Short mmCIF file of the C-alpha atoms (twelve columns), coordinates in Angstrom:
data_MODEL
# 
_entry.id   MODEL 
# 
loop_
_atom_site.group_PDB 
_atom_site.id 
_atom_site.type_symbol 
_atom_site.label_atom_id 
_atom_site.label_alt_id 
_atom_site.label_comp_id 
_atom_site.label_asym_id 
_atom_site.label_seq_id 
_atom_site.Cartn_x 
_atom_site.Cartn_y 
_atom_site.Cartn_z 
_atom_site.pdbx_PDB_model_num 
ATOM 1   C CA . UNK A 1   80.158 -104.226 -0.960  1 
ATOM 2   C CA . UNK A 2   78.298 -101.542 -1.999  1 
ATOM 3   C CA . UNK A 3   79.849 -99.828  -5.501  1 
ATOM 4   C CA . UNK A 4   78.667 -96.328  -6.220  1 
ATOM 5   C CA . UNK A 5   77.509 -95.021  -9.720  1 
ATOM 6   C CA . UNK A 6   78.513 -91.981  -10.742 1 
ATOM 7   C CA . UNK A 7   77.670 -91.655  -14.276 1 
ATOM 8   C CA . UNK A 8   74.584 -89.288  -14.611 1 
ATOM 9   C CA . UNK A 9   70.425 -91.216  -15.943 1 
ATOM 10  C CA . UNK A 10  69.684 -87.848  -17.443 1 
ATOM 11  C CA . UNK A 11  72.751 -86.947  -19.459 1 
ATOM 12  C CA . UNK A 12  72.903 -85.888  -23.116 1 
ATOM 13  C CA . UNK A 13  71.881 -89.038  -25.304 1 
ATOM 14  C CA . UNK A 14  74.680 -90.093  -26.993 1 
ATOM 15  C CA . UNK A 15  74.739 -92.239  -30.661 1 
ATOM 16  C CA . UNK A 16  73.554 -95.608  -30.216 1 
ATOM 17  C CA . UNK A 17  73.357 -98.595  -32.670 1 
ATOM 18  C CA . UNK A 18  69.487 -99.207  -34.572 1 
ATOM 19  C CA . UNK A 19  67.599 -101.728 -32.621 1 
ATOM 20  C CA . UNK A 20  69.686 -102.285 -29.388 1 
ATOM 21  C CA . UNK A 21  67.508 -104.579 -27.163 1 
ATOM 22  C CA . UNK A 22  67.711 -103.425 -24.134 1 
ATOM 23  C CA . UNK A 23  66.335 -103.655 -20.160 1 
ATOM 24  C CA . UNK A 24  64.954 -101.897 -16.984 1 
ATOM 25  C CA . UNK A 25  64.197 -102.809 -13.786 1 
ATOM 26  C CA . UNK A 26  62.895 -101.237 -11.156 1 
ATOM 27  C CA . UNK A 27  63.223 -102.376 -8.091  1 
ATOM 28  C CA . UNK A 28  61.142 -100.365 -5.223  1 
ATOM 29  C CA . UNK A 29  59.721 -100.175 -1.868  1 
ATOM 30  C CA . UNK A 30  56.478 -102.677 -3.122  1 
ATOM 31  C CA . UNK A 31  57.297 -103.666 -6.444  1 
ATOM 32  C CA . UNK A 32  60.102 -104.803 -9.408  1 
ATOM 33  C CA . UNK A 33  58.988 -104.257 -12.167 1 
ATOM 34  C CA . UNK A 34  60.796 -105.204 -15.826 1 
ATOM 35  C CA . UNK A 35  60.650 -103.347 -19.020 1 
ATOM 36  C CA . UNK A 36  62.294 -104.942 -22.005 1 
ATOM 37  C CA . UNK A 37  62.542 -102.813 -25.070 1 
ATOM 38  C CA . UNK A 38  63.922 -102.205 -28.493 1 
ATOM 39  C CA . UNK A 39  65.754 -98.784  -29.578 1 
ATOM 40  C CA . UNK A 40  65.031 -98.709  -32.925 1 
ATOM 41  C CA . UNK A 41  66.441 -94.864  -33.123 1 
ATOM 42  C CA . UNK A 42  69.632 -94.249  -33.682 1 
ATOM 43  C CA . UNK A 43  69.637 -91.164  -30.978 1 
ATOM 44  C CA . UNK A 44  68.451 -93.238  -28.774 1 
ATOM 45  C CA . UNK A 45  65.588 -91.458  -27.707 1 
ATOM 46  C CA . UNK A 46  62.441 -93.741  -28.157 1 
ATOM 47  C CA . UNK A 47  61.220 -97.058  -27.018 1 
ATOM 48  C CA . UNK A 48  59.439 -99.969  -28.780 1 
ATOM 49  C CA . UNK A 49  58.371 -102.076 -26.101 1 
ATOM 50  C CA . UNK A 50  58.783 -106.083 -25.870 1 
ATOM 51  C CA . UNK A 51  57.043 -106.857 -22.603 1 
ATOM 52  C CA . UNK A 52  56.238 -105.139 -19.339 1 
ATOM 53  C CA . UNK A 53  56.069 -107.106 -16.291 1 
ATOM 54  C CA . UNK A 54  55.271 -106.062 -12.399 1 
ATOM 55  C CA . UNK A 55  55.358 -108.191 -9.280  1 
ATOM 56  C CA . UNK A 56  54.562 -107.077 -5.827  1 
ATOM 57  C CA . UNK A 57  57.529 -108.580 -4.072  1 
ATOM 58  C CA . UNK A 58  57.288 -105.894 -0.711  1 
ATOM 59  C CA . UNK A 59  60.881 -105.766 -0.344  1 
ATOM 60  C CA . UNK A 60  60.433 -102.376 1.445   1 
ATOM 61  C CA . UNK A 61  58.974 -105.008 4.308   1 
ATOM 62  C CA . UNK A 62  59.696 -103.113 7.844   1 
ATOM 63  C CA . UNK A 63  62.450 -100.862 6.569   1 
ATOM 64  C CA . UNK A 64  60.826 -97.911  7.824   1 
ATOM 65  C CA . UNK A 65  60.974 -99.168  11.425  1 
ATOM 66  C CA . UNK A 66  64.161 -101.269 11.398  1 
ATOM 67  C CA . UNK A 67  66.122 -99.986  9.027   1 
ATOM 68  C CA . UNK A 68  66.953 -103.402 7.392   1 
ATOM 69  C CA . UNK A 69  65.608 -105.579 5.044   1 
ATOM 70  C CA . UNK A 70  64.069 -108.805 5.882   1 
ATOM 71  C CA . UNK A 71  64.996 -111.852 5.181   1 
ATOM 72  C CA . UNK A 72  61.833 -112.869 4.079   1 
ATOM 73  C CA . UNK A 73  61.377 -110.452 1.619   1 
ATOM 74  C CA . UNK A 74  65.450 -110.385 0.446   1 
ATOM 75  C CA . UNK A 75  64.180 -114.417 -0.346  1 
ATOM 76  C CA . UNK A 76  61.046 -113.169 -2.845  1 
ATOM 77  C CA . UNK A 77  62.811 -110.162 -4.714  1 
ATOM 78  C CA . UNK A 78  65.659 -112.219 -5.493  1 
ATOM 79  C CA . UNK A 79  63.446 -114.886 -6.414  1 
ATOM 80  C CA . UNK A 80  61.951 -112.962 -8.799  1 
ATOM 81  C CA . UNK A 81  65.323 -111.171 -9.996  1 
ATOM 82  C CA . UNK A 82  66.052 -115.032 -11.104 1 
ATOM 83  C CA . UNK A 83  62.664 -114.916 -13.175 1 
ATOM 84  C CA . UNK A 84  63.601 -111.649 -14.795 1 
ATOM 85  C CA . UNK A 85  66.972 -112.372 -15.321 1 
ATOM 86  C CA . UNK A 86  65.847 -115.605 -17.586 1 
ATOM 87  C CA . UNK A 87  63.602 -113.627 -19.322 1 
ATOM 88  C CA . UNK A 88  66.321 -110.697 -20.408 1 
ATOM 89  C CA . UNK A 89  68.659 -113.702 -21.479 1 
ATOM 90  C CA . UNK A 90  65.287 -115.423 -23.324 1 
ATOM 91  C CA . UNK A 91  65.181 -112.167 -25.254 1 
ATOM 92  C CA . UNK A 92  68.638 -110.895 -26.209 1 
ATOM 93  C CA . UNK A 93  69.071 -108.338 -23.942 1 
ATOM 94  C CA . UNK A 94  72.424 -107.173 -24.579 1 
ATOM 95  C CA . UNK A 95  72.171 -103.493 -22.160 1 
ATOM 96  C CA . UNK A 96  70.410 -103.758 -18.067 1 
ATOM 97  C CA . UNK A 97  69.844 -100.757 -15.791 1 
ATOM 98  C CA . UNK A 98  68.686 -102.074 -12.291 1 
ATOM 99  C CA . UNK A 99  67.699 -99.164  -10.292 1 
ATOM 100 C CA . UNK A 100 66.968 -99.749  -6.520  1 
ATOM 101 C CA . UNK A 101 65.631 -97.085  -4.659  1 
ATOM 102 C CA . UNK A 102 63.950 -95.855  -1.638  1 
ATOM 103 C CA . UNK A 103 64.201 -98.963  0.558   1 
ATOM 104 C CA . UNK A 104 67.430 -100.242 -0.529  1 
ATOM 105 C CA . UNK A 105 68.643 -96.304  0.551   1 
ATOM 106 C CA . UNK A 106 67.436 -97.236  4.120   1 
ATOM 107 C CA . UNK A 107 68.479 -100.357 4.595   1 
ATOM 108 C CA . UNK A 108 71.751 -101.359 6.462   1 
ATOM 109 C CA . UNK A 109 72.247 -104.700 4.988   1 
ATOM 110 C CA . UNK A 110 71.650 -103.521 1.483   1 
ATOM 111 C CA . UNK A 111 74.834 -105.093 0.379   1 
ATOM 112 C CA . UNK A 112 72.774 -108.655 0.375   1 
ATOM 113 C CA . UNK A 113 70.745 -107.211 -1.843  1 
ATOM 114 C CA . UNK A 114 72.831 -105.981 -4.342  1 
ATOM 115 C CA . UNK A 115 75.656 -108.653 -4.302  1 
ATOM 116 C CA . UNK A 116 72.696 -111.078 -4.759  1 
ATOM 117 C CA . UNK A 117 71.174 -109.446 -7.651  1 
ATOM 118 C CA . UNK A 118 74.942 -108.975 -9.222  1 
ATOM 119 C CA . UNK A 119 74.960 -112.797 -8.732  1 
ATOM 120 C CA . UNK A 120 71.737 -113.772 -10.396 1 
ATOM 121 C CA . UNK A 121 71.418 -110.778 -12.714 1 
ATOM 122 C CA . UNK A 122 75.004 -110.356 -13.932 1 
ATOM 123 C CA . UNK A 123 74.567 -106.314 -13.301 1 
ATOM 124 C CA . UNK A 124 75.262 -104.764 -10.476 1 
ATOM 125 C CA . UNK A 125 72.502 -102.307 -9.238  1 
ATOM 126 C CA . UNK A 126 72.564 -98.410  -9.240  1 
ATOM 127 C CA . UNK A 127 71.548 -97.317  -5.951  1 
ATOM 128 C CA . UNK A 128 70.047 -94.161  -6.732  1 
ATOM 129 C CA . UNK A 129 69.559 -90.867  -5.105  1 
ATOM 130 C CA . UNK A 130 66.711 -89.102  -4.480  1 
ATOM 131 C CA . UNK A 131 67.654 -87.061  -7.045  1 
ATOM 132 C CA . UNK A 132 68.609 -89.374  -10.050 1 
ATOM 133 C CA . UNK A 133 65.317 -91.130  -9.299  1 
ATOM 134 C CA . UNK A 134 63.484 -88.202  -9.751  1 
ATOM 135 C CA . UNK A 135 65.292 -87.068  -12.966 1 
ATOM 136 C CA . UNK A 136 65.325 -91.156  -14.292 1 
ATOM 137 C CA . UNK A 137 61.286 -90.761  -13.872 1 
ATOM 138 C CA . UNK A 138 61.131 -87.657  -15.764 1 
ATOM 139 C CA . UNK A 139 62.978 -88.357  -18.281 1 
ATOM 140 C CA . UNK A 140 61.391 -91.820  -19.002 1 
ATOM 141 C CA . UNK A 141 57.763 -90.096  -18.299 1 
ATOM 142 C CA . UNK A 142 58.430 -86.867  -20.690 1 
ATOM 143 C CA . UNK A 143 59.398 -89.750  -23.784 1 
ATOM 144 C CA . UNK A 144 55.865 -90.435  -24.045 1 
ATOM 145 C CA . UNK A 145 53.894 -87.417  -23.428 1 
ATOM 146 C CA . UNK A 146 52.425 -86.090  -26.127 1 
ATOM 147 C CA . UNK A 147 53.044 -82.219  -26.900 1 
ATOM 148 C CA . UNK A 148 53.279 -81.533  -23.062 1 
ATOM 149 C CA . UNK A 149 52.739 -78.243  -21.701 1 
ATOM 150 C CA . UNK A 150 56.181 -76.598  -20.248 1 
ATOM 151 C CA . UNK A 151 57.242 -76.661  -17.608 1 
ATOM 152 C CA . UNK A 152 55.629 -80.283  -16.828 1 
ATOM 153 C CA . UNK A 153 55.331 -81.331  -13.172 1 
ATOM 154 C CA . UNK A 154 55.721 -84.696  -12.615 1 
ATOM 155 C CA . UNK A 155 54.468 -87.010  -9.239  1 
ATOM 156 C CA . UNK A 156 56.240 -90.255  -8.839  1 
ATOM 157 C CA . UNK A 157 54.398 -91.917  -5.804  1 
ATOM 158 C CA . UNK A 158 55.988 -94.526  -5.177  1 
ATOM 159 C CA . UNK A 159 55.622 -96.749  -1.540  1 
ATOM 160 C CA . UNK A 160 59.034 -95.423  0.136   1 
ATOM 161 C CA . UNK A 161 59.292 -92.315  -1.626  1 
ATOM 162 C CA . UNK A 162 57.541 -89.370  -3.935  1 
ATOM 163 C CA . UNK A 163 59.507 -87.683  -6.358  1 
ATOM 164 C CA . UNK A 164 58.346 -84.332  -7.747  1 
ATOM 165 C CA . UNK A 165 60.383 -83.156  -10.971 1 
ATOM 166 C CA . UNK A 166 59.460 -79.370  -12.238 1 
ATOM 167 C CA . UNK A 167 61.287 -79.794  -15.894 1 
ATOM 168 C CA . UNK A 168 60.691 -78.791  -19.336 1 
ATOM 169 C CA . UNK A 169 59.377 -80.464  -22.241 1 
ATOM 170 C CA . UNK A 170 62.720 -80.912  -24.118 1 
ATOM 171 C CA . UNK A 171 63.402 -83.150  -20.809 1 
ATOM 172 C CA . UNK A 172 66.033 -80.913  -18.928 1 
ATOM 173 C CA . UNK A 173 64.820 -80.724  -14.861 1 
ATOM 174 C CA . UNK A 174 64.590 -77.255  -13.376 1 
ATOM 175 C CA . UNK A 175 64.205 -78.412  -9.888  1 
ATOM 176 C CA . UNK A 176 63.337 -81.426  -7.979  1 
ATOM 177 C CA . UNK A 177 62.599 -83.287  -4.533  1 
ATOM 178 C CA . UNK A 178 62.402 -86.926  -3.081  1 
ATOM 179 C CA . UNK A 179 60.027 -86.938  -0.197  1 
ATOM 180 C CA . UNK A 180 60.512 -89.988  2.466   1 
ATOM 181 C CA . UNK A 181 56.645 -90.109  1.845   1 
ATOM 182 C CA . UNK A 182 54.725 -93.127  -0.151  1 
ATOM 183 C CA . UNK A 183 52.545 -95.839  0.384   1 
ATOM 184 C CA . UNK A 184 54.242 -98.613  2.327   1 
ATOM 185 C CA . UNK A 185 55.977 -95.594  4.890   1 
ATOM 186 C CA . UNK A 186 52.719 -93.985  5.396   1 
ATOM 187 C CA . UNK A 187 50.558 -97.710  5.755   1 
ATOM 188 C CA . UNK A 188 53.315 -98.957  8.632   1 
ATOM 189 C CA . UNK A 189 53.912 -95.447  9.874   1 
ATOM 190 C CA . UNK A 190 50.256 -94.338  10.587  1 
ATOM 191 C CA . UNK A 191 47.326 -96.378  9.053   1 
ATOM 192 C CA . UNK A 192 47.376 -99.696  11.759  1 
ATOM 193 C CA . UNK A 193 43.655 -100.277 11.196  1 
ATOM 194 C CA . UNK A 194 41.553 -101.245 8.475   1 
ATOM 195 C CA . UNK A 195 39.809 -98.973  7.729   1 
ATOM 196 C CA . UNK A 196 42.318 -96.343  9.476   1 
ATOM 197 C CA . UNK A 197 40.777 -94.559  12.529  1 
ATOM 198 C CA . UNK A 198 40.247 -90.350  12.189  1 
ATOM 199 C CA . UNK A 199 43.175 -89.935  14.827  1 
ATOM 200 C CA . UNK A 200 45.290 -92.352  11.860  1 
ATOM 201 C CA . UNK A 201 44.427 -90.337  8.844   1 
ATOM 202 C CA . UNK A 202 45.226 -87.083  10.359  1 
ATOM 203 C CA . UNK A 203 48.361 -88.042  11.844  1 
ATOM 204 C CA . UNK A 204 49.049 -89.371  8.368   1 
ATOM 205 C CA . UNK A 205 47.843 -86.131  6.702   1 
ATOM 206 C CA . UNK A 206 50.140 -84.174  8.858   1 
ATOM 207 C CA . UNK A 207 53.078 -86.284  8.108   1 
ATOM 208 C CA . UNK A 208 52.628 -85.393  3.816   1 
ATOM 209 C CA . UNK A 209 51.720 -81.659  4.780   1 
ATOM 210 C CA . UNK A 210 55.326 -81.828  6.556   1 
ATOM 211 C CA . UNK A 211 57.091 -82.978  3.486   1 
ATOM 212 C CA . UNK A 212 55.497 -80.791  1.156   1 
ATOM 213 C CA . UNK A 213 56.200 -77.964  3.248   1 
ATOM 214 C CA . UNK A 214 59.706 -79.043  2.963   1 
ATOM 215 C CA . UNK A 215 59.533 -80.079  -1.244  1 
ATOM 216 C CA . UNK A 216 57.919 -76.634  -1.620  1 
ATOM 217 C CA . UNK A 217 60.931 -75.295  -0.279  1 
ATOM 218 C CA . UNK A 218 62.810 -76.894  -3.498  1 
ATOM 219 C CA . UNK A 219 60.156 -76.969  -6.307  1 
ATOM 220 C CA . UNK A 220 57.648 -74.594  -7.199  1 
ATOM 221 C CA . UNK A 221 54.013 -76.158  -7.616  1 
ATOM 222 C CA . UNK A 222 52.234 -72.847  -8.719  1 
ATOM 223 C CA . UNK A 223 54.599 -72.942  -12.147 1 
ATOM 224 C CA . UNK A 224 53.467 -76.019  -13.916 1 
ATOM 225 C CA . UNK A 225 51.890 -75.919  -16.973 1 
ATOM 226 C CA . UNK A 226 50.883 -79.220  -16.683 1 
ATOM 227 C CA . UNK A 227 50.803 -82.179  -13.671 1 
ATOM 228 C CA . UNK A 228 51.407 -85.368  -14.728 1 
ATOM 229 C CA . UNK A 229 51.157 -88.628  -12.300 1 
ATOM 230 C CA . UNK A 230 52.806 -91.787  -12.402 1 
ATOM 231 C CA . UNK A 231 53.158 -95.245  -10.516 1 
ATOM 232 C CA . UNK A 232 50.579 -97.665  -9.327  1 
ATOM 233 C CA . UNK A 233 48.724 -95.462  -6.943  1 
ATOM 234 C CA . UNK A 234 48.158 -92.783  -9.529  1 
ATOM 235 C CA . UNK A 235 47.416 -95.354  -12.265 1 
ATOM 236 C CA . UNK A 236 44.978 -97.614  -9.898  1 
ATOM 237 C CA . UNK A 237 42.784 -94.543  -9.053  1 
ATOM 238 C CA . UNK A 238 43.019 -93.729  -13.024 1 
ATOM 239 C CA . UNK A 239 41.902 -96.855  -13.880 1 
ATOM 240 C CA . UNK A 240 38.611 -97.210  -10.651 1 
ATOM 241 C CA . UNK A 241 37.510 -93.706  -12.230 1 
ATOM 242 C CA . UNK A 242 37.168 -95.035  -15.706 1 
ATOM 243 C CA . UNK A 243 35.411 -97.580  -14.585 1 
ATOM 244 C CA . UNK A 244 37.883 -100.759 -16.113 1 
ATOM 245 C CA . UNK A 245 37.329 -104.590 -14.523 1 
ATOM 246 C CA . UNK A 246 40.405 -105.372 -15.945 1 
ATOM 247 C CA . UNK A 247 43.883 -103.120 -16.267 1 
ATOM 248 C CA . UNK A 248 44.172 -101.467 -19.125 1 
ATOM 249 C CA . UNK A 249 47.369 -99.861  -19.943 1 
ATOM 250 C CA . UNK A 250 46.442 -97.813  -23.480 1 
ATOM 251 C CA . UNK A 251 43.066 -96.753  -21.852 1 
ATOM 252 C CA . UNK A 252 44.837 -95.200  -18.386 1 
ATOM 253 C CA . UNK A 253 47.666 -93.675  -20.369 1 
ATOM 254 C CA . UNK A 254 47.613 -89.915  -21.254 1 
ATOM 255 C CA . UNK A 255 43.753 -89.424  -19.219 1 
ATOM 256 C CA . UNK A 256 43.155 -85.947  -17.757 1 
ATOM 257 C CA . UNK A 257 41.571 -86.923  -14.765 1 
ATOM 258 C CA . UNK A 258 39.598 -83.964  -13.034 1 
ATOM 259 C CA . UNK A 259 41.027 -82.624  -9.590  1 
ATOM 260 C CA . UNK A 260 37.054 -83.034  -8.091  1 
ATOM 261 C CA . UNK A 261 37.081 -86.655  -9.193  1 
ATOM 262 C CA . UNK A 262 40.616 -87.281  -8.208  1 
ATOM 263 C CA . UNK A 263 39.706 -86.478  -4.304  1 
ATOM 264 C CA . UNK A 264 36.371 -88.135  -4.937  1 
ATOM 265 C CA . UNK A 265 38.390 -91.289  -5.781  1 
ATOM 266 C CA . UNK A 266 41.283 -91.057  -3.459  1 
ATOM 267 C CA . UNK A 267 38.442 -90.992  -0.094  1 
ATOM 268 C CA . UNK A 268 36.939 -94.270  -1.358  1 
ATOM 269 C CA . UNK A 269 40.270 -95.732  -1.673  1 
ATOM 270 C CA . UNK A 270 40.998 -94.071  2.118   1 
ATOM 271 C CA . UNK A 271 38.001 -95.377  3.309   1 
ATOM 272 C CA . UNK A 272 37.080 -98.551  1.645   1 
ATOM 273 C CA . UNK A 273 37.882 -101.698 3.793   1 
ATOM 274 C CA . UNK A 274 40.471 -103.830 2.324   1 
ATOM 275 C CA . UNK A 275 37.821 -106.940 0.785   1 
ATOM 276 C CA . UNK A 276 36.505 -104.036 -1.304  1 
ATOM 277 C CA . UNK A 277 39.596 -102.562 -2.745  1 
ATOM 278 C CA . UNK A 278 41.291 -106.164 -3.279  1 
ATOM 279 C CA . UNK A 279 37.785 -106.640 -5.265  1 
ATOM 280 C CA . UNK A 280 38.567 -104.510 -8.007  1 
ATOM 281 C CA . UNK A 281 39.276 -106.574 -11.142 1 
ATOM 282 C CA . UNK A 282 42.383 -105.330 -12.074 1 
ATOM 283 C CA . UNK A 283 44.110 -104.507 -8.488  1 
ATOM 284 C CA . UNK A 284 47.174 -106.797 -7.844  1 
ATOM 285 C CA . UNK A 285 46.274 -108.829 -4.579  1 
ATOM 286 C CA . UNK A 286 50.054 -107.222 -3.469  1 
ATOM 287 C CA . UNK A 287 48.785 -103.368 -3.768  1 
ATOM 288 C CA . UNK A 288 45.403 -104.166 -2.306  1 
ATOM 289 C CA . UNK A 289 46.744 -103.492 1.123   1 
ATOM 290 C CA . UNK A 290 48.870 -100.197 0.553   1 
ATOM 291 C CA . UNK A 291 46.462 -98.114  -1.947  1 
ATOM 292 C CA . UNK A 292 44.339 -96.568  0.866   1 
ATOM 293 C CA . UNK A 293 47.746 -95.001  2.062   1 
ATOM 294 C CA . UNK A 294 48.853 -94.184  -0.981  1 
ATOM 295 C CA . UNK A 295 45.610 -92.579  -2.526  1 
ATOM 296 C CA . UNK A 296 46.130 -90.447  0.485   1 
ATOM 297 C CA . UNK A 297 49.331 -89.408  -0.158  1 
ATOM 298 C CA . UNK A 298 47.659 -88.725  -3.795  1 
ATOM 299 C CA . UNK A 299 44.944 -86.555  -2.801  1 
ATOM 300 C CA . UNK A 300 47.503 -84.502  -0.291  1 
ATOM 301 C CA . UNK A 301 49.621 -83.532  -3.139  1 
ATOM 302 C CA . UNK A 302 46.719 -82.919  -5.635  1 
ATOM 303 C CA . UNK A 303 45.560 -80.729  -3.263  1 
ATOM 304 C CA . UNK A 304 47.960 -78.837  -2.678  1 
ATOM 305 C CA . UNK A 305 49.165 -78.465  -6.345  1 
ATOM 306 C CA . UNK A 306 45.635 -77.446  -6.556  1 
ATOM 307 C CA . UNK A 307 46.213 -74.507  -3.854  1 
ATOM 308 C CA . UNK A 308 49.241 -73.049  -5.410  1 
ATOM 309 C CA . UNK A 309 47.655 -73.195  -9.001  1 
ATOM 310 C CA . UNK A 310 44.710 -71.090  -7.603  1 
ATOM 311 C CA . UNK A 311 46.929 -68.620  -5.861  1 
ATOM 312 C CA . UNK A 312 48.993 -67.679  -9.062  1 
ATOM 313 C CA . UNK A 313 45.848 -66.848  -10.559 1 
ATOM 314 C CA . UNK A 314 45.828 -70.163  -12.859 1 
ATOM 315 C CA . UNK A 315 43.513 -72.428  -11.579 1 
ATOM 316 C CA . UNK A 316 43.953 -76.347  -12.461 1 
ATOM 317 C CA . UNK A 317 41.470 -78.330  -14.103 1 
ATOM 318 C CA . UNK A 318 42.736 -81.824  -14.706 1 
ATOM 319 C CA . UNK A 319 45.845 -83.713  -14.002 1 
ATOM 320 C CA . UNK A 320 47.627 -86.576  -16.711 1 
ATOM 321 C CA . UNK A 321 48.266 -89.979  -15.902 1 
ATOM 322 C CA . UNK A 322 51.516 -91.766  -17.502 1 
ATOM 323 C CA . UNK A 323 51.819 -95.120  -17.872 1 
ATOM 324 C CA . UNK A 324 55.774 -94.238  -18.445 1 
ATOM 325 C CA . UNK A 325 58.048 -93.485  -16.125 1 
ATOM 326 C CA . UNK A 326 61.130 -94.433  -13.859 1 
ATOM 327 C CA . UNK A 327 61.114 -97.979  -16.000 1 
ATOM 328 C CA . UNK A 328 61.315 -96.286  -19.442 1 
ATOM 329 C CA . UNK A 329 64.128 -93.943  -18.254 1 
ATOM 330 C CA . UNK A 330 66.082 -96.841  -17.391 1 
ATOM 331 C CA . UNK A 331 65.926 -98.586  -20.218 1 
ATOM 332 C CA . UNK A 332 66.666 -95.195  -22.121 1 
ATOM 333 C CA . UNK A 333 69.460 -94.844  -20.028 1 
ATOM 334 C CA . UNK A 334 70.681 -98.354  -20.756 1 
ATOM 335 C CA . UNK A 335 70.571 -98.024  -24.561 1 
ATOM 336 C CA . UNK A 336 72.363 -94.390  -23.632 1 
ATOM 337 C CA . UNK A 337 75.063 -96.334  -21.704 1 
ATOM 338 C CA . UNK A 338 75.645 -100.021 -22.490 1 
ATOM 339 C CA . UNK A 339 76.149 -101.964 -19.272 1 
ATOM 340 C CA . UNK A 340 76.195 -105.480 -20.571 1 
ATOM 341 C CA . UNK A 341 75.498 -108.390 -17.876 1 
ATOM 342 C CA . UNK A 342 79.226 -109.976 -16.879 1 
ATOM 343 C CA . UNK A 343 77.643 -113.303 -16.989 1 
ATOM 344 C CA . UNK A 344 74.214 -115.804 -18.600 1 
ATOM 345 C CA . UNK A 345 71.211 -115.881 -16.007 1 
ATOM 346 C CA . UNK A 346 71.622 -119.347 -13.979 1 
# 
């Protein structure tokens, strides 16, 4: 049955005790990805990180279409949930926030999901809005920028979903939107060839002009200070433009990449048959197949950012890639508000 959670990911921080080991997982369209992490504050309002871990489980498999999940991939994200949930109990973990998001917001049978990662996990998973997902990025993203410029846009791009957060750099959100746009939708919606056929890309292209018409509508692009990206899409082209063979996390984090070598980057990725994207050294054989869609969904948004930048007179130069984001909120949010697991990992 599904439970609702109605306590808010972005309220005040409230006291917490020194060094509360805590957990976030993020469980999305492609990916589940776990952050374990220590609080040593006693606000509550930093991380020190224990491990980081990502698998590309696709639970997002045909949701789009059907509006279900399949059984298939129900059978590999719990699979992994078992893996994660061993290593919180490895480590202490005494708080977990399990956020699932675009996919599980589709899908009809959801309840399998979440009663089976209540069973392995011992937590019961928030199913969160459009809304709290965007403000759960920001807030985890703005903990690790560095003297950001306010207001701070931030891009989640995500495979079922792209949040865009307009917010300050004290953290607070001034306005925000979840677009049904991201690289798994816009792969099975449009791109059926490899490498996607004109009449593809442009029905594609139309699709993200739609929803930014629409996000537009909600959150002003032409205000930011500064335009920050997150999520593997944004942090794979990061990563090809510096040139790495294998992933590194402290050189992609905090790089102002250029708007001209952003779209530069993004049409490879658009364009590149699948053998030469999986190529890359550090692209996860799981992402290989999405990132053309989702670089395209990148360079839609850049450009239009770009568009309403230049129209208020301000034009943009570069935009900031985070390595933080929806996982560090979560964990924030669990130190914030202690939701022990009701039982040990099998």
């Amino acid at each position: 049955m599904l439970v609702s959670d109605t306590s808010t990911p972005t309220a005040p921080a409230a006291p917490v005790l020194p060094s509360r080991r805590v957990a976030g997982i993020d469980c999305g369209t492609n990916s589940i990805r776990l952050l374990i992490a220590d609080v040593p504050g006693v606000d509550g309002s930093s991380l020190s990180d224990i491990t980081r871990h990502m698998e590309i489980v696709y639970l997002g498999q045909g949701v789009d279409a059907t509006g279900h999940f399949a059984p298939e991939a129900l059978e590999r994200t719990l699979k992994q949930v078992e893996i994660y949930a061993r290593m919180c109990q490895q480590a202490g973990v005494t708080s977990i926030r399990f956020a699932a998001t675009s996919a599980t917001r589709d899908a009809s049978n959801r309840a399998d999901f979440l009663d089976g990662v209540m069973a392995r996990l011992g937590v019961r998973p928030q199913v969160l809005t459009g809304t709290q997902e965007a403000q759960t990025s920001f807030s985890g993203a703005i903990s690790a920028l560095s003297s950001p410029a306010s207001p701070v846009l931030l891009i989640d791009l995500g495979g079922g979903s792209t949040e865009l957060v307009l917010g300050r750099a004290d953290g607070s959100v001034l306005a925000s939107y979840s677009m049904d746009i991201g690289s798994v939708r816009m792969r099975e919606r449009h791109l059926r060839h490899d490498p996607p056929t004109p009449a593809e890309l442009e029905s594609a292209r139309a699709d993200i002009r739609a929803a930014l018409d629409e996000a537009e509508k909600h959150v002003s692009f032409g205000q930011a200070e500064q335009v920050v990206g997150v999520a593997g899409t944004v942090t794979s082209v990061t990563a090809t433009w510096l040139g790495l063979d294998t992933y590194d996390s402290q050189a992609v984090h905090g790089t102002a990449m250029p708007l001209a070598d952003i779209d530069t980057v993004t049409d490879w990725f658009i364009h590149a048959p699948l053998e030469e994207r999986a190529a890359l050294g550090f692209m996860h054989p799981g992402r290989a197949p999405v990132i053309g869609a989702g670089a395209l969904v990148w360079q839609e948004v850049v450009r239009r950012i770009a568009e309403r930048r230049s129209a208020a007179g301000r034009p943009l130069a570069t935009i900031t890639t985070s390595e933080h984001d929806i996982l560090d909120g979560l964990a924030l949010w669990a130190a914030r508000e202690p939701q022990p697991p009701a039982r040990p990992a099998a």
